[in-house]
Amino acid sequence: MDPAIPPADTPPVSPRRTRRWWKLAAALGAAIAVPILALPWVLSTPSATRWLMEKANAALGPGDLRVDRLRLSWFRPTTLDGVTILDDEGDVILSAPRAVWDRNLFQAIFGRPRLGTLSLEKGTIDVERRPDHRIDLIEFLKPILQGQPGTDLTIRIENATARFRSPELREPILADDFDLLIRRPNAPGPIAWQADLASEGGRTLRIDGEFDRWDGEAPERNGLKLGLNALRWPLAIRSGGVDADVEISKGVVAERTQGFWSVGSTLELQAIQITGDALRGDLVSLDRVEANFGLAQAASGWSIRTLDLRTPHGSLSATGPIPAESGESNRITGRLDLASLVASLPHTLGLKDGLTLDRGLAEISIGAATDGPTRRWTAEASLTDLAGRVGATAVALRQPATFELKATQKADAIAVETLTIRSAFLNAEGRGDLASGVKLAGTLDLTAFARQAGDFVNLERAGLAGNGPIALDLKREADGPFVGNLSLSFETASVGPAGDPVALQGLKFDGSIKAPALDMPRDWTSEVSLDLASARRDGLDLGPTQIKLHYEPGSLLIDPIATSLNGGTLRVVPEFDLKSEPPVFRLKTGTELVSAEVNERATQRVLAFVAPILEGATRASGRVSATIGQAEFPIGSGRLEDAVVEGNVVFDHLMFTPGPLTRELLTLLNRDDTTLEIDQPVVLSISEGKIYQTGFNVPIGDVTAVSIEGTVGFDKVLDLEASMPITPAMFPNGGILGDFIAGTRVTVPIGGTLDKPRIDRDAFRAAMRDTGRDMLLRGATQGAASMLFRLTQPRDPNAPRPLTPAERKAKRLEKKLERRGG
């Protein structure tokens, strides 16, 4: 039977029924296809876009991703309009008018985790490295960069403008043209990035690197490569009170392998300008600094493969590996051109005004050689050929200074064969080993130091003098820390201005340091003891005193001090607050001076700041006491103007002969008192470099006083007002005015300085004229009232009878005749 011919019993298929099935299938296909085809349009609506951004932000890091418009397609790449990325503080990190993701909707749904490339053009980027070292853009991208091993994503930013901020940058890094490529392939490929910055003048900067996060190591040990290459790229840096402007050229390469770093550089720094508070007004200007170096890290520490640093002020170079292995040796040498350095940093170095150096050389050489288990060290340093001028006066180093060390190291045992120091002021020799102690002994001559260094450095205010033994002992306790002890002693010494130093008797210094490791100074602890038999300056005699300090990391303690001052009791309760910014030295409650004797010198040089009326006073006697309620002295600023002091000073029967200021005030009062007495408490208040005077009264005789208010600066500048009483002595022909001037006062401004006070006599005369008019008016009013009172009073019946005119005339003639007869 022919298979093409249906069996006779098969019913025929109706054409109408076939068409119905086709229509049903088409309708069903349309019902499925239309929503699928419309899905990109639906997901591109504003409400769907917001929903998608919420899901994306939940998966991304801290911050916020915003898109104004999202356009999806089954067949074309995805576009995003108005893209903005904000960090967790709400600051804009990145904004771009348009971004293109080369994945269509089908690839986005079914092609994961292959995420393709996201490209942004002509946007702006603002990246910040925060004080905790986190970078806000990296924090936002971290979930993407980490992610699943199979994730494959490329992020590209082109033709953007960029700003980069960091705590160390005084000004942000700006780029007119910024390109960034981040390649995050699936495992095991490394994450790679390349950032290219360009600005006007052809300046360029490239930062690139790779991170092998699939090494199976801890993140801090995974492979990491960093590279920097620049062409005259400008940086403005601020650190430690120093501002530096520099242009960087060439580059640096750093690589970490299994947790150990290697660093190589051929770096040029150009157009260098350095200034800041730490340089005390100096400006360092260098044309070029070249730094070529290679460093390698190992379990034993860092080693220097190559080192060659060259600056206009000197050079530093190294040959041989450091540390040297068995049979190897190395040496580091450095040379410093002192004449060039002094020309750049005269104020920073504290040099005398007008000092110029014609020549001067400082050299250092350190070498090490390894012979089996033994390592031999040599070190030499010298300061020679120093000569110059201060104005027209020639100065020179009277005696070169040299240092020499020879030592051996075997395991942890270090022995010093020779240690020699030779200079004009310090001569010492030492030897020994760390187990039993390396001992250095010699003499320190402060007078010779001041004489030699004083030709070059401002030591007039230091006024150093004294000569005594010095001893240093350094050893290492068994399996313990290094311990160092330093002692100095002087029978007599002086410190302070050359014409008026502090004279010291029986000065002894003992200090000790404990160091777990010599190369970790932050972990050191120390104790210092300073003993003094006596000290004298400006009429102040300090008795036996002991000062003890204790330092631990982050803490500096000083024991309370109990001594005597001018026969009185002095107690000081000090405190160092190193956690404050800047650190602060305080005198705590309990600091007091009780009943110290007053003399003429102390009155003029010290007490006159508290009571300006005492300036120039002579024949002073009495006692003074003081208590401190608050006293803070910032350590970092080094400025007395930043000190704040509150307390009380009590004068106890302080007798004195007036000085120029007091005599001038007495002249205005028409008095010539030869002796005055102060017996009262005075509020002590110091801030902003000024001592504030409030309510200070100076008794004048038995009936009145002069009040002083205002400020006295640390620079001795006066800004005071004297409130003076009006006395009958000021109006010798005042007649009845003397009956009602009691209680009247005038205010007189006082300027100038403590040494040369200036009373504003014009203001005094103007005040007296105004006061005179007021008193005349009061006198006229009082006289009229008195006359009216007398006229209205009834006659006293017991009063004598008034004389008649004739009787008064006769009485006058009688007195006239009596005078003639006499």
PDB file of N, CA and C in Angstrom, residues 300-369:
ATOM      1  N   SER A 300      65.481  38.540  57.672  1.00  0.00           N
ATOM      2  CA  SER A 300      66.492  39.157  58.527  1.00  0.00           C
ATOM      3  C   SER A 300      66.426  40.670  58.518  1.00  0.00           C
ATOM      4  N   GLY A 301      65.628  41.269  57.635  1.00  0.00           N
ATOM      5  CA  GLY A 301      65.514  42.721  57.561  1.00  0.00           C
ATOM      6  C   GLY A 301      65.715  43.214  56.140  1.00  0.00           C
ATOM      7  N   TRP A 302      65.941  44.511  56.015  1.00  0.00           N
ATOM      8  CA  TRP A 302      66.134  45.135  54.709  1.00  0.00           C
ATOM      9  C   TRP A 302      67.608  45.128  54.333  1.00  0.00           C
ATOM     10  N   SER A 303      67.850  45.008  53.069  1.00  0.00           N
ATOM     11  CA  SER A 303      69.208  45.142  52.559  1.00  0.00           C
ATOM     12  C   SER A 303      69.212  46.151  51.414  1.00  0.00           C
ATOM     13  N   ILE A 304      70.333  46.875  51.299  1.00  0.00           N
ATOM     14  CA  ILE A 304      70.493  47.881  50.253  1.00  0.00           C
ATOM     15  C   ILE A 304      71.294  47.272  49.115  1.00  0.00           C
ATOM     16  N   ARG A 305      70.661  47.137  47.977  1.00  0.00           N
ATOM     17  CA  ARG A 305      71.378  46.635  46.806  1.00  0.00           C
ATOM     18  C   ARG A 305      72.176  47.748  46.149  1.00  0.00           C
ATOM     19  N   THR A 306      71.532  48.893  45.961  1.00  0.00           N
ATOM     20  CA  THR A 306      72.209  50.067  45.401  1.00  0.00           C
ATOM     21  C   THR A 306      71.673  51.296  46.122  1.00  0.00           C
ATOM     22  N   LEU A 307      72.517  52.308  46.241  1.00  0.00           N
ATOM     23  CA  LEU A 307      72.099  53.579  46.836  1.00  0.00           C
ATOM     24  C   LEU A 307      72.991  54.673  46.285  1.00  0.00           C
ATOM     25  N   ASP A 308      72.377  55.670  45.716  1.00  0.00           N
ATOM     26  CA  ASP A 308      73.118  56.818  45.198  1.00  0.00           C
ATOM     27  C   ASP A 308      72.187  58.029  45.262  1.00  0.00           C
ATOM     28  N   LEU A 309      72.404  58.871  46.266  1.00  0.00           N
ATOM     29  CA  LEU A 309      71.573  60.064  46.478  1.00  0.00           C
ATOM     30  C   LEU A 309      72.461  61.290  46.314  1.00  0.00           C
ATOM     31  N   ARG A 310      72.044  62.195  45.429  1.00  0.00           N
ATOM     32  CA  ARG A 310      72.843  63.385  45.151  1.00  0.00           C
ATOM     33  C   ARG A 310      71.964  64.632  45.239  1.00  0.00           C
ATOM     34  N   THR A 311      72.435  65.603  46.064  1.00  0.00           N
ATOM     35  CA  THR A 311      71.744  66.876  46.219  1.00  0.00           C
ATOM     36  C   THR A 311      72.771  67.994  46.125  1.00  0.00           C
ATOM     37  N   PRO A 312      72.324  69.235  45.961  1.00  0.00           N
ATOM     38  CA  PRO A 312      73.291  70.344  45.973  1.00  0.00           C
ATOM     39  C   PRO A 312      74.025  70.482  47.299  1.00  0.00           C
ATOM     40  N   HIS A 313      73.480  69.912  48.392  1.00  0.00           N
ATOM     41  CA  HIS A 313      74.124  70.035  49.705  1.00  0.00           C
ATOM     42  C   HIS A 313      75.061  68.880  50.025  1.00  0.00           C
ATOM     43  N   GLY A 314      75.000  67.792  49.275  1.00  0.00           N
ATOM     44  CA  GLY A 314      75.861  66.670  49.584  1.00  0.00           C
ATOM     45  C   GLY A 314      75.396  65.406  48.891  1.00  0.00           C
ATOM     46  N   SER A 315      75.997  64.280  49.295  1.00  0.00           N
ATOM     47  CA  SER A 315      75.688  63.010  48.644  1.00  0.00           C
ATOM     48  C   SER A 315      75.738  61.891  49.665  1.00  0.00           C
ATOM     49  N   LEU A 316      75.058  60.790  49.332  1.00  0.00           N
ATOM     50  CA  LEU A 316      75.063  59.579  50.140  1.00  0.00           C
ATOM     51  C   LEU A 316      75.085  58.403  49.183  1.00  0.00           C
ATOM     52  N   SER A 317      75.999  57.457  49.420  1.00  0.00           N
ATOM     53  CA  SER A 317      76.096  56.310  48.518  1.00  0.00           C
ATOM     54  C   SER A 317      76.462  55.078  49.318  1.00  0.00           C
ATOM     55  N   ALA A 318      76.191  53.918  48.741  1.00  0.00           N
ATOM     56  CA  ALA A 318      76.499  52.641  49.391  1.00  0.00           C
ATOM     57  C   ALA A 318      77.010  51.675  48.339  1.00  0.00           C
ATOM     58  N   THR A 319      77.953  50.843  48.782  1.00  0.00           N
ATOM     59  CA  THR A 319      78.461  49.771  47.930  1.00  0.00           C
ATOM     60  C   THR A 319      78.415  48.471  48.713  1.00  0.00           C
ATOM     61  N   GLY A 320      78.015  47.395  48.023  1.00  0.00           N
ATOM     62  CA  GLY A 320      77.926  46.094  48.668  1.00  0.00           C
ATOM     63  C   GLY A 320      76.573  45.873  49.302  1.00  0.00           C
ATOM     64  N   PRO A 321      76.192  44.618  49.457  1.00  0.00           N
ATOM     65  CA  PRO A 321      74.886  44.311  50.042  1.00  0.00           C
ATOM     66  C   PRO A 321      74.883  44.603  51.543  1.00  0.00           C
ATOM     67  N   ILE A 322      73.725  45.079  52.006  1.00  0.00           N
ATOM     68  CA  ILE A 322      73.547  45.351  53.437  1.00  0.00           C
ATOM     69  C   ILE A 322      72.265  44.647  53.887  1.00  0.00           C
ATOM     70  N   PRO A 323      72.359  43.676  54.828  1.00  0.00           N
ATOM     71  CA  PRO A 323      73.574  43.226  55.521  1.00  0.00           C
ATOM     72  C   PRO A 323      74.439  42.350  54.626  1.00  0.00           C
ATOM     73  N   ALA A 324      75.733  42.382  54.929  1.00  0.00           N
ATOM     74  CA  ALA A 324      76.680  41.598  54.149  1.00  0.00           C
ATOM     75  C   ALA A 324      76.639  40.136  54.574  1.00  0.00           C
ATOM     76  N   GLU A 325      76.667  39.255  53.606  1.00  0.00           N
ATOM     77  CA  GLU A 325      76.712  37.820  53.894  1.00  0.00           C
ATOM     78  C   GLU A 325      78.169  37.400  54.120  1.00  0.00           C
ATOM     79  N   SER A 326      78.378  36.139  54.452  1.00  0.00           N
ATOM     80  CA  SER A 326      79.720  35.637  54.767  1.00  0.00           C
ATOM     81  C   SER A 326      80.670  35.878  53.600  1.00  0.00           C
ATOM     82  N   GLY A 327      81.821  36.459  53.895  1.00  0.00           N
ATOM     83  CA  GLY A 327      82.822  36.747  52.872  1.00  0.00           C
ATOM     84  C   GLY A 327      82.566  38.041  52.133  1.00  0.00           C
ATOM     85  N   GLU A 328      81.499  38.776  52.444  1.00  0.00           N
ATOM     86  CA  GLU A 328      81.178  40.021  51.749  1.00  0.00           C
ATOM     87  C   GLU A 328      81.431  41.201  52.687  1.00  0.00           C
ATOM     88  N   SER A 329      81.494  42.380  52.087  1.00  0.00           N
ATOM     89  CA  SER A 329      81.637  43.618  52.861  1.00  0.00           C
ATOM     90  C   SER A 329      80.835  44.719  52.187  1.00  0.00           C
ATOM     91  N   ASN A 330      80.568  45.744  52.923  1.00  0.00           N
ATOM     92  CA  ASN A 330      79.825  46.870  52.379  1.00  0.00           C
ATOM     93  C   ASN A 330      80.277  48.155  53.057  1.00  0.00           C
ATOM     94  N   ARG A 331      79.880  49.269  52.472  1.00  0.00           N
ATOM     95  CA  ARG A 331      80.244  50.561  53.063  1.00  0.00           C
ATOM     96  C   ARG A 331      79.244  51.627  52.601  1.00  0.00           C
ATOM     97  N   ILE A 332      78.859  52.461  53.555  1.00  0.00           N
ATOM     98  CA  ILE A 332      78.019  53.624  53.272  1.00  0.00           C
ATOM     99  C   ILE A 332      78.850  54.866  53.546  1.00  0.00           C
ATOM    100  N   THR A 333      78.864  55.788  52.591  1.00  0.00           N
ATOM    101  CA  THR A 333      79.614  57.027  52.759  1.00  0.00           C
ATOM    102  C   THR A 333      78.705  58.218  52.473  1.00  0.00           C
ATOM    103  N   GLY A 334      78.943  59.271  53.196  1.00  0.00           N
ATOM    104  CA  GLY A 334      78.164  60.481  52.997  1.00  0.00           C
ATOM    105  C   GLY A 334      79.034  61.714  53.151  1.00  0.00           C
ATOM    106  N   ARG A 335      78.743  62.738  52.380  1.00  0.00           N
ATOM    107  CA  ARG A 335      79.458  64.008  52.431  1.00  0.00           C
ATOM    108  C   ARG A 335      78.430  65.123  52.453  1.00  0.00           C
ATOM    109  N   LEU A 336      78.662  66.102  53.306  1.00  0.00           N
ATOM    110  CA  LEU A 336      77.740  67.221  53.446  1.00  0.00           C
ATOM    111  C   LEU A 336      78.508  68.518  53.281  1.00  0.00           C
ATOM    112  N   ASP A 337      78.078  69.324  52.302  1.00  0.00           N
ATOM    113  CA  ASP A 337      78.686  70.633  52.063  1.00  0.00           C
ATOM    114  C   ASP A 337      78.034  71.631  53.021  1.00  0.00           C
ATOM    115  N   LEU A 338      78.711  71.944  54.119  1.00  0.00           N
ATOM    116  CA  LEU A 338      78.133  72.796  55.155  1.00  0.00           C
ATOM    117  C   LEU A 338      77.905  74.220  54.670  1.00  0.00           C
ATOM    118  N   ALA A 339      78.763  74.720  53.805  1.00  0.00           N
ATOM    119  CA  ALA A 339      78.583  76.084  53.302  1.00  0.00           C
ATOM    120  C   ALA A 339      77.266  76.199  52.536  1.00  0.00           C
ATOM    121  N   SER A 340      76.971  75.214  51.707  1.00  0.00           N
ATOM    122  CA  SER A 340      75.718  75.218  50.959  1.00  0.00           C
ATOM    123  C   SER A 340      74.520  75.056  51.894  1.00  0.00           C
ATOM    124  N   LEU A 341      74.645  74.171  52.891  1.00  0.00           N
ATOM    125  CA  LEU A 341      73.547  73.938  53.821  1.00  0.00           C
ATOM    126  C   LEU A 341      73.248  75.188  54.644  1.00  0.00           C
ATOM    127  N   VAL A 342      74.282  75.846  55.139  1.00  0.00           N
ATOM    128  CA  VAL A 342      74.097  77.047  55.954  1.00  0.00           C
ATOM    129  C   VAL A 342      73.435  78.148  55.141  1.00  0.00           C
ATOM    130  N   ALA A 343      73.789  78.261  53.884  1.00  0.00           N
ATOM    131  CA  ALA A 343      73.171  79.291  53.048  1.00  0.00           C
ATOM    132  C   ALA A 343      71.671  79.071  52.901  1.00  0.00           C
ATOM    133  N   SER A 344      71.230  77.809  52.965  1.00  0.00           N
ATOM    134  CA  SER A 344      69.806  77.508  52.810  1.00  0.00           C
ATOM    135  C   SER A 344      69.045  77.546  54.122  1.00  0.00           C
ATOM    136  N   LEU A 345      69.704  77.208  55.254  1.00  0.00           N
ATOM    137  CA  LEU A 345      68.984  77.039  56.523  1.00  0.00           C
ATOM    138  C   LEU A 345      69.628  77.838  57.660  1.00  0.00           C
ATOM    139  N   PRO A 346      69.873  79.127  57.503  1.00  0.00           N
ATOM    140  CA  PRO A 346      70.537  79.875  58.587  1.00  0.00           C
ATOM    141  C   PRO A 346      69.691  79.970  59.849  1.00  0.00           C
ATOM    142  N   HIS A 347      68.377  80.195  59.698  1.00  0.00           N
ATOM    143  CA  HIS A 347      67.514  80.354  60.873  1.00  0.00           C
ATOM    144  C   HIS A 347      67.148  79.002  61.479  1.00  0.00           C
ATOM    145  N   THR A 348      66.943  78.003  60.637  1.00  0.00           N
ATOM    146  CA  THR A 348      66.616  76.663  61.147  1.00  0.00           C
ATOM    147  C   THR A 348      67.744  76.137  62.015  1.00  0.00           C
ATOM    148  N   LEU A 349      68.985  76.382  61.617  1.00  0.00           N
ATOM    149  CA  LEU A 349      70.143  75.917  62.367  1.00  0.00           C
ATOM    150  C   LEU A 349      70.479  76.828  63.534  1.00  0.00           C
ATOM    151  N   GLY A 350      69.732  77.931  63.703  1.00  0.00           N
ATOM    152  CA  GLY A 350      69.993  78.845  64.810  1.00  0.00           C
ATOM    153  C   GLY A 350      71.297  79.589  64.684  1.00  0.00           C
ATOM    154  N   LEU A 351      71.704  79.898  63.450  1.00  0.00           N
ATOM    155  CA  LEU A 351      73.002  80.534  63.228  1.00  0.00           C
ATOM    156  C   LEU A 351      72.925  82.037  63.470  1.00  0.00           C
ATOM    157  N   LYS A 352      74.070  82.610  63.706  1.00  0.00           N
ATOM    158  CA  LYS A 352      74.135  84.044  63.946  1.00  0.00           C
ATOM    159  C   LYS A 352      73.727  84.814  62.694  1.00  0.00           C
ATOM    160  N   ASP A 353      73.070  85.967  62.922  1.00  0.00           N
ATOM    161  CA  ASP A 353      72.713  86.819  61.799  1.00  0.00           C
ATOM    162  C   ASP A 353      73.982  87.313  61.115  1.00  0.00           C
ATOM    163  N   GLY A 354      73.957  87.274  59.792  1.00  0.00           N
ATOM    164  CA  GLY A 354      75.099  87.744  59.022  1.00  0.00           C
ATOM    165  C   GLY A 354      76.199  86.726  58.834  1.00  0.00           C
ATOM    166  N   LEU A 355      75.990  85.468  59.327  1.00  0.00           N
ATOM    167  CA  LEU A 355      77.014  84.445  59.173  1.00  0.00           C
ATOM    168  C   LEU A 355      77.001  83.893  57.753  1.00  0.00           C
ATOM    169  N   THR A 356      78.159  83.841  57.152  1.00  0.00           N
ATOM    170  CA  THR A 356      78.327  83.175  55.862  1.00  0.00           C
ATOM    171  C   THR A 356      79.513  82.225  55.984  1.00  0.00           C
ATOM    172  N   LEU A 357      79.366  81.023  55.432  1.00  0.00           N
ATOM    173  CA  LEU A 357      80.443  80.042  55.436  1.00  0.00           C
ATOM    174  C   LEU A 357      81.090  80.006  54.061  1.00  0.00           C
ATOM    175  N   ASP A 358      82.404  80.102  54.059  1.00  0.00           N
ATOM    176  CA  ASP A 358      83.149  79.971  52.810  1.00  0.00           C
ATOM    177  C   ASP A 358      83.391  78.509  52.475  1.00  0.00           C
ATOM    178  N   ARG A 359      83.537  77.684  53.525  1.00  0.00           N
ATOM    179  CA  ARG A 359      83.775  76.255  53.298  1.00  0.00           C
ATOM    180  C   ARG A 359      83.440  75.501  54.592  1.00  0.00           C
ATOM    181  N   GLY A 360      83.332  74.221  54.465  1.00  0.00           N
ATOM    182  CA  GLY A 360      83.052  73.361  55.613  1.00  0.00           C
ATOM    183  C   GLY A 360      82.614  72.002  55.106  1.00  0.00           C
ATOM    184  N   LEU A 361      83.092  70.944  55.767  1.00  0.00           N
ATOM    185  CA  LEU A 361      82.826  69.608  55.275  1.00  0.00           C
ATOM    186  C   LEU A 361      82.521  68.679  56.442  1.00  0.00           C
ATOM    187  N   ALA A 362      81.427  67.953  56.338  1.00  0.00           N
ATOM    188  CA  ALA A 362      81.102  66.888  57.282  1.00  0.00           C
ATOM    189  C   ALA A 362      81.087  65.575  56.499  1.00  0.00           C
ATOM    190  N   GLU A 363      81.781  64.568  57.017  1.00  0.00           N
ATOM    191  CA  GLU A 363      81.889  63.283  56.338  1.00  0.00           C
ATOM    192  C   GLU A 363      81.554  62.151  57.300  1.00  0.00           C
ATOM    193  N   ILE A 364      80.957  61.097  56.757  1.00  0.00           N
ATOM    194  CA  ILE A 364      80.663  59.901  57.541  1.00  0.00           C
ATOM    195  C   ILE A 364      80.923  58.682  56.681  1.00  0.00           C
ATOM    196  N   SER A 365      81.452  57.630  57.315  1.00  0.00           N
ATOM    197  CA  SER A 365      81.732  56.381  56.610  1.00  0.00           C
ATOM    198  C   SER A 365      81.443  55.229  57.556  1.00  0.00           C
ATOM    199  N   ILE A 366      80.576  54.313  57.109  1.00  0.00           N
ATOM    200  CA  ILE A 366      80.218  53.151  57.918  1.00  0.00           C
ATOM    201  C   ILE A 366      80.425  51.906  57.074  1.00  0.00           C
ATOM    202  N   GLY A 367      81.169  50.952  57.615  1.00  0.00           N
ATOM    203  CA  GLY A 367      81.443  49.734  56.864  1.00  0.00           C
ATOM    204  C   GLY A 367      81.228  48.499  57.705  1.00  0.00           C
ATOM    205  N   ALA A 368      80.937  47.395  57.028  1.00  0.00           N
ATOM    206  CA  ALA A 368      80.745  46.107  57.705  1.00  0.00           C
ATOM    207  C   ALA A 368      81.322  45.009  56.823  1.00  0.00           C
ATOM    208  N   ALA A 369      81.967  44.063  57.480  1.00  0.00           N
ATOM    209  CA  ALA A 369      82.518  42.905  56.776  1.00  0.00           C
ATOM    210  C   ALA A 369      82.171  41.658  57.570  1.00  0.00           C
TER     211      ALA A 369
END
